[in-house]
Each structure stands twice: as structure tokens, then as C-alpha cells.
PDB file of C-alpha atoms and ligand atoms in Angstrom:
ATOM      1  CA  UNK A1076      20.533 -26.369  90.212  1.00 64.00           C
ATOM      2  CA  UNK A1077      18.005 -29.096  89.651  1.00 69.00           C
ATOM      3  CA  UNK A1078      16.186 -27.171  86.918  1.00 65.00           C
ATOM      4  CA  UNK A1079      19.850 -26.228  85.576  1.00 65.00           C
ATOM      5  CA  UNK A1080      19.958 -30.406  85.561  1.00 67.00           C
ATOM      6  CA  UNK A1081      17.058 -31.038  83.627  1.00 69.00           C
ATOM      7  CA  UNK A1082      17.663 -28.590  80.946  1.00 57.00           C
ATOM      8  CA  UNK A1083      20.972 -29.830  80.868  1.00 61.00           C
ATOM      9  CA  UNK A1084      19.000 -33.516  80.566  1.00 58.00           C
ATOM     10  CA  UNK A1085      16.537 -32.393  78.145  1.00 59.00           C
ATOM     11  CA  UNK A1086      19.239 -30.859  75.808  1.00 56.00           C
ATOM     12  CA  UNK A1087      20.622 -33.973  75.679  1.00 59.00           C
ATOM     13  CA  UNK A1088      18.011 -36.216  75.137  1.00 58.00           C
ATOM     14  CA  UNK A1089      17.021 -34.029  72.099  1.00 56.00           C
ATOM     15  CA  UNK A1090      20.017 -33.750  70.100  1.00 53.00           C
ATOM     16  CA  UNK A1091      20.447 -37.710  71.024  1.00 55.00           C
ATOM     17  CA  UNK A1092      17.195 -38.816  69.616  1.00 58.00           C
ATOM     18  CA  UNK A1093      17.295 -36.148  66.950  1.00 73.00           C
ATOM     19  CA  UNK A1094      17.685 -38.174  63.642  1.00 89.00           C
ATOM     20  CA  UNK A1095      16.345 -41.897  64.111  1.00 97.00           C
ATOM     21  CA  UNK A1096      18.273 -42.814  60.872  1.00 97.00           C
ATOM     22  CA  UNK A1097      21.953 -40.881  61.553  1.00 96.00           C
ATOM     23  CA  UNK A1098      23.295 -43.524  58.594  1.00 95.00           C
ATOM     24  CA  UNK A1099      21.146 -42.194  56.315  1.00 97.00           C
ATOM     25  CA  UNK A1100      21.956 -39.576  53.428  1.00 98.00           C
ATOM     26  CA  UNK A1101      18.590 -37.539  52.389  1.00 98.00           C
ATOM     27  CA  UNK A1102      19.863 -36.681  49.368  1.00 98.00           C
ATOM     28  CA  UNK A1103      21.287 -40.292  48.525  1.00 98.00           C
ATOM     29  CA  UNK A1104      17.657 -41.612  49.269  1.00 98.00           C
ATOM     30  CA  UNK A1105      15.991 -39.162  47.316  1.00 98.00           C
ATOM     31  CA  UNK A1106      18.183 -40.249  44.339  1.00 98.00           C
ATOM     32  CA  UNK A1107      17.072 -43.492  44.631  1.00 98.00           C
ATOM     33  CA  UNK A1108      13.409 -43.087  45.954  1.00 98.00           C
ATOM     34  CA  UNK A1109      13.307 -40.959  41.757  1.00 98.00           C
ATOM     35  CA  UNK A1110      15.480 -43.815  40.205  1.00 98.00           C
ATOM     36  CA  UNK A1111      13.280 -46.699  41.041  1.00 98.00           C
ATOM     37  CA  UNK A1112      10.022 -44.282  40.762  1.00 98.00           C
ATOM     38  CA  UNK A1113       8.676 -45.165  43.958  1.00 98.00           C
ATOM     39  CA  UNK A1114       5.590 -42.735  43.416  1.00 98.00           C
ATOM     40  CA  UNK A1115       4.388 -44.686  40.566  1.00 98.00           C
ATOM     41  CA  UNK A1116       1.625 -47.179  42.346  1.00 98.00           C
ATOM     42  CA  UNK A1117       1.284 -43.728  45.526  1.00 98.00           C
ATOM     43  CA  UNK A1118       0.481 -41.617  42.643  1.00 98.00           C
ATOM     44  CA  UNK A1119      -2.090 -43.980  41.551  1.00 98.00           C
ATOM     45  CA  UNK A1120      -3.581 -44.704  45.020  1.00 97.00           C
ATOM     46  CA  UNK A1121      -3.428 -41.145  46.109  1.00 98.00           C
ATOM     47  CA  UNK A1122      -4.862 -39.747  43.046  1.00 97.00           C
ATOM     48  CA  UNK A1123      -2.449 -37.048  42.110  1.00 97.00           C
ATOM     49  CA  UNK A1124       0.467 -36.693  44.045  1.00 98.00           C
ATOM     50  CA  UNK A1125       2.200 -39.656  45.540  1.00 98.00           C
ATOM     51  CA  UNK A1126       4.117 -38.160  48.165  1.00 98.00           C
ATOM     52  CA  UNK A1127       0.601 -37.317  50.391  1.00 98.00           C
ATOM     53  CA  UNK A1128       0.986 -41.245  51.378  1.00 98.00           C
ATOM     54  CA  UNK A1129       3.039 -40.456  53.324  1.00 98.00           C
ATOM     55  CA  UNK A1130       1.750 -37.938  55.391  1.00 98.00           C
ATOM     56  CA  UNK A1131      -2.386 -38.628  55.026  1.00 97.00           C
ATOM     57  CA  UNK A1132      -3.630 -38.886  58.037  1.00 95.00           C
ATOM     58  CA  UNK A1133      -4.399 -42.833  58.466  1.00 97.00           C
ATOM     59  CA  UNK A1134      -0.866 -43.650  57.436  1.00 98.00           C
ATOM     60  CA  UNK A1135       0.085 -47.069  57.867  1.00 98.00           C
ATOM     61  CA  UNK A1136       3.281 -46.099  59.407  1.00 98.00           C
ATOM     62  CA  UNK A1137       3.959 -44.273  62.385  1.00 97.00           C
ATOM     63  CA  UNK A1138       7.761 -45.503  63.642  1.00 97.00           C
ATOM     64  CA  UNK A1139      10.954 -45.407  62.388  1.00 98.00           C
ATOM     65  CA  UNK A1140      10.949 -49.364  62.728  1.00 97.00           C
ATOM     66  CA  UNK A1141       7.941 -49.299  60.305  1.00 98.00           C
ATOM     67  CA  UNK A1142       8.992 -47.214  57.977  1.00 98.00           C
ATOM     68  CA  UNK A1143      12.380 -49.545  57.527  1.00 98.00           C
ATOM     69  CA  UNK A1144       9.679 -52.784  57.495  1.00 98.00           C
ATOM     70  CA  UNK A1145       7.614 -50.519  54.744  1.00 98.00           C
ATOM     71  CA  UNK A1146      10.853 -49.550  51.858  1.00 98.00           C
ATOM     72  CA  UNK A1147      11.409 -53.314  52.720  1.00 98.00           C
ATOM     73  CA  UNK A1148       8.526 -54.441  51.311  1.00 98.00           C
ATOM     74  CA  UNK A1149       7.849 -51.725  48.561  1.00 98.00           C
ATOM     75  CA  UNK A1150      11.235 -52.970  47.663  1.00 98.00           C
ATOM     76  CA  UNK A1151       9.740 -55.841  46.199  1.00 98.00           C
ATOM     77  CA  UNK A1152       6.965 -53.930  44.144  1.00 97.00           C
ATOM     78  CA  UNK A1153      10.367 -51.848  42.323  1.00 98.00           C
ATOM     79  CA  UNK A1154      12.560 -55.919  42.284  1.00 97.00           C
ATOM     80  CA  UNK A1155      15.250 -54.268  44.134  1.00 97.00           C
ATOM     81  CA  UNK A1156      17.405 -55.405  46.807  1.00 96.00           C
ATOM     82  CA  UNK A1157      18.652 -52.467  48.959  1.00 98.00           C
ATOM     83  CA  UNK A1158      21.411 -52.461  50.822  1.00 98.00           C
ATOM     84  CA  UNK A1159      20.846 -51.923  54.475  1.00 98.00           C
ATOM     85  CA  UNK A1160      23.008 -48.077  53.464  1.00 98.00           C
ATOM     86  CA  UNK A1161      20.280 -47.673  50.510  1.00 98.00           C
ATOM     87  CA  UNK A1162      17.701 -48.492  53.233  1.00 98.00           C
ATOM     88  CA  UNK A1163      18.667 -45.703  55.743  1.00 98.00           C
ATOM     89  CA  UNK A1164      18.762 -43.528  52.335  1.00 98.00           C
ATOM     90  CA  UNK A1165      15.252 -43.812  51.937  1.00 98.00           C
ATOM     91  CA  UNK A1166      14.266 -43.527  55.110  1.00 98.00           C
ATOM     92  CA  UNK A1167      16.104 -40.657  55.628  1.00 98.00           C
ATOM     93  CA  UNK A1168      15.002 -39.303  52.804  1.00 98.00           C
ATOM     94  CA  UNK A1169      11.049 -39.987  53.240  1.00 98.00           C
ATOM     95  CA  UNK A1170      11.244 -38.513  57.130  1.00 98.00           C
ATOM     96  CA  UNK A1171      11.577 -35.372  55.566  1.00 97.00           C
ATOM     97  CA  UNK A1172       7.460 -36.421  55.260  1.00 98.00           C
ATOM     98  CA  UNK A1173       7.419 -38.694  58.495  1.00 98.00           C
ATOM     99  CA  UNK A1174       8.904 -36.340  60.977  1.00 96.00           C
ATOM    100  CA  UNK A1175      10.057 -39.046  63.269  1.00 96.00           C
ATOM    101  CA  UNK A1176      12.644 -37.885  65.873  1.00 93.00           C
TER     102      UNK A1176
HETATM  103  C1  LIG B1156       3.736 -51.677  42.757  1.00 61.82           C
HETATM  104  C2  LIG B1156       3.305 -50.499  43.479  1.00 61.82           C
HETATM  105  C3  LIG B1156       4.254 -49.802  44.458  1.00 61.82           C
HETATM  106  C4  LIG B1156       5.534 -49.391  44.226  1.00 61.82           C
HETATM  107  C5  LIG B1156       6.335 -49.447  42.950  1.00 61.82           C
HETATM  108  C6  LIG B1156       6.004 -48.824  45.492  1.00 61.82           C
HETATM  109  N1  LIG B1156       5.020 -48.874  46.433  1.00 61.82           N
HETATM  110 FE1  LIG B1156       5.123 -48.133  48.331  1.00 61.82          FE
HETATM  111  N2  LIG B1156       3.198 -48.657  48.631  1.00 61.82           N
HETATM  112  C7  LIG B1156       2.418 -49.384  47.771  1.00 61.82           C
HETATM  113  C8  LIG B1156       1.157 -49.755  48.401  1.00 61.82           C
HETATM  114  C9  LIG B1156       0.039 -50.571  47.793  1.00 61.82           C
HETATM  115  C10 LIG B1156       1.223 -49.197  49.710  1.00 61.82           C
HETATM  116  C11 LIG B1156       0.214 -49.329  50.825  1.00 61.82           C
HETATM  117  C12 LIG B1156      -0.937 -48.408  50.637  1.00 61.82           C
HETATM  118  C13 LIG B1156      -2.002 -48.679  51.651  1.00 61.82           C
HETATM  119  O1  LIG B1156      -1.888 -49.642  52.410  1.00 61.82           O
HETATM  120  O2  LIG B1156      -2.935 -47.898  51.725  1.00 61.82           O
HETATM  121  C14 LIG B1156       2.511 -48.509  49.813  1.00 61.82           C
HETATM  122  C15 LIG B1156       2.934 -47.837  50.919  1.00 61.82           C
HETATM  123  C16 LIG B1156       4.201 -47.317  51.109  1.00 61.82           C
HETATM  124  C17 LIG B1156       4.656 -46.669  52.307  1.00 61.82           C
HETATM  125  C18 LIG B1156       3.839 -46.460  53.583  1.00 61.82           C
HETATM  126  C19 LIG B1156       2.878 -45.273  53.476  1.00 61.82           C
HETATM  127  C20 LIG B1156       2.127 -45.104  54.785  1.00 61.82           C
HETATM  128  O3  LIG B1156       0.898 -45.247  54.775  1.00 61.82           O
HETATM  129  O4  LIG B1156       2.770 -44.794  55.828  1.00 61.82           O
HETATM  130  C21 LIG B1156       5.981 -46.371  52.123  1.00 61.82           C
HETATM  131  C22 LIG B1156       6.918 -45.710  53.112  1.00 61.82           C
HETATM  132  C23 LIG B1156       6.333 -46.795  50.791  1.00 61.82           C
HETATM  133  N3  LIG B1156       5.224 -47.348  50.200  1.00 61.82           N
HETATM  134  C24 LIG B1156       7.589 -46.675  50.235  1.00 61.82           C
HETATM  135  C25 LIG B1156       7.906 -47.071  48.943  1.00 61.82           C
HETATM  136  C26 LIG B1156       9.231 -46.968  48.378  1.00 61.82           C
HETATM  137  C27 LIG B1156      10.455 -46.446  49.105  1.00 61.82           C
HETATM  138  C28 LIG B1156       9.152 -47.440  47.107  1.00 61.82           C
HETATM  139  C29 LIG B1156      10.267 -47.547  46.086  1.00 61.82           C
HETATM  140  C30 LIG B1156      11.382 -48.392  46.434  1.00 61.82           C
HETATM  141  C31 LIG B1156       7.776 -47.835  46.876  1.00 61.82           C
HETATM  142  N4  LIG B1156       7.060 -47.603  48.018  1.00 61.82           N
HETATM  143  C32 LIG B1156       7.287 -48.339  45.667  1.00 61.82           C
HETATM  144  C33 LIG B1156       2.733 -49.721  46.464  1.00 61.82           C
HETATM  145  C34 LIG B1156       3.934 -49.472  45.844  1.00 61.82           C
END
């Protein structure tokens, strides 16, 4: 019964803390990650292909929290002003890299 518990626990805690950004659309983000060419300073600084920022191994950014803090101030490199939505977008969209759960 007890392991029949945890399990049950475990399940739950899983499919709670599944997707840190549930408001987010992946697709949405990626729409706007292309629009405002977010790669174009990562492509530069990676040499190549921008997207390995993300996912190099002494990323800056290693929590959901930072990854919001980070599209808020790469915003400012692209002079947008995302909407808290567009926010969850993108960082939806770039923890197809992250992985956070
Ligand atoms: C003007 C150049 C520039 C533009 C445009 C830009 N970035 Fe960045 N971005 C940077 C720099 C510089 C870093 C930090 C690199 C470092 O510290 O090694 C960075 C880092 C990041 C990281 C963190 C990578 C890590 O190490 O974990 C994220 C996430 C990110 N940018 C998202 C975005 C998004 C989203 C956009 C488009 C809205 C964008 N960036 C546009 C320059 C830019």
C-alpha cells in the first residue's frame, strides 16, 4: 500500500511540475524568437549556430526564473516590449533547448 502511495505521489508530482511555463505556446514563441531574429548577436558569439547558447555547457541560465529574467533583458538588445503572454512564448519555446521541468 505504501509503495502503491508513493507511485501514486510520484505520478503526481511529475505531471504537476511537468511544463514550468503551462501559459506558454512553443510554436507562438518560436514565431517570435524568428521575427525579432534573436540568433543574430548568439550566432555571432557562438560562431555558427546560435541556438548552441543555449545548451553549451557553462550556460548562464539554469532555471525557469532565469530564463524569464534572460528574454527580459535580450528584449532590450531586439527594442521590444513583450507581453508577459509573448514572454511565456519564448520561454516555452527555448525549453525545447533548456529542458527545465
Ligand atoms: C544585441 C545582441 C543580442 C540579441 C539581439 C539577443 N541576444 Fe540573447 N544574448 C546576448 C548576449 C550578449 C548574451 C549573453 C552571452 C554570454 O553571457 O555569454 C545572450 C544570452 C541569451 C540567453 C541566455 C543563454 C544562456 O547562456 O543560458 C537567452 C535565453 C537569450 N539570450 C535570449 C534571447 C532572446 C529571446 C532574444 C530575442 C528577443 C535575444 N536573446 C536577442 C545578446 C543578444
Amino acid at each position: 500500500m505504501k509503495f502503491i502511495t508513493a507511485l501514486f505521489l510520484l505520478c503526481a508530482a511529475t505531471t504537476a511540475s511537468a511544463n514550468p511555463f503551462p501559459d506558454g505556446n512553443a510554436q507562438a514563441g518560436q514565431k517570435i524568437f524568428e521575427k525579432y531574429d534573436c540568433n543574430q548577436c548568439h550566432n555571432k558569439i557562438m560562431g555558427g549556430d546560435g541556438n548552441k547558447i543555449f545548451t553549451r555547457f557553462d550556460r548562464k541560465r539554469n532555471s525557469p526564473d532565469g530564463l524569464i529574467e534572460q528574454i527580459g533583458m535580450c528584449s532590450g538588445n531586439v527594442n521590444a516590449h513583450f507581453t508577459t503572454k509573448e514572454t511565456q512564448d519564448l520561454a516555452a519555446y527555448l525549453n525545447i533547448f533548456y529542458k527545465f521541468k
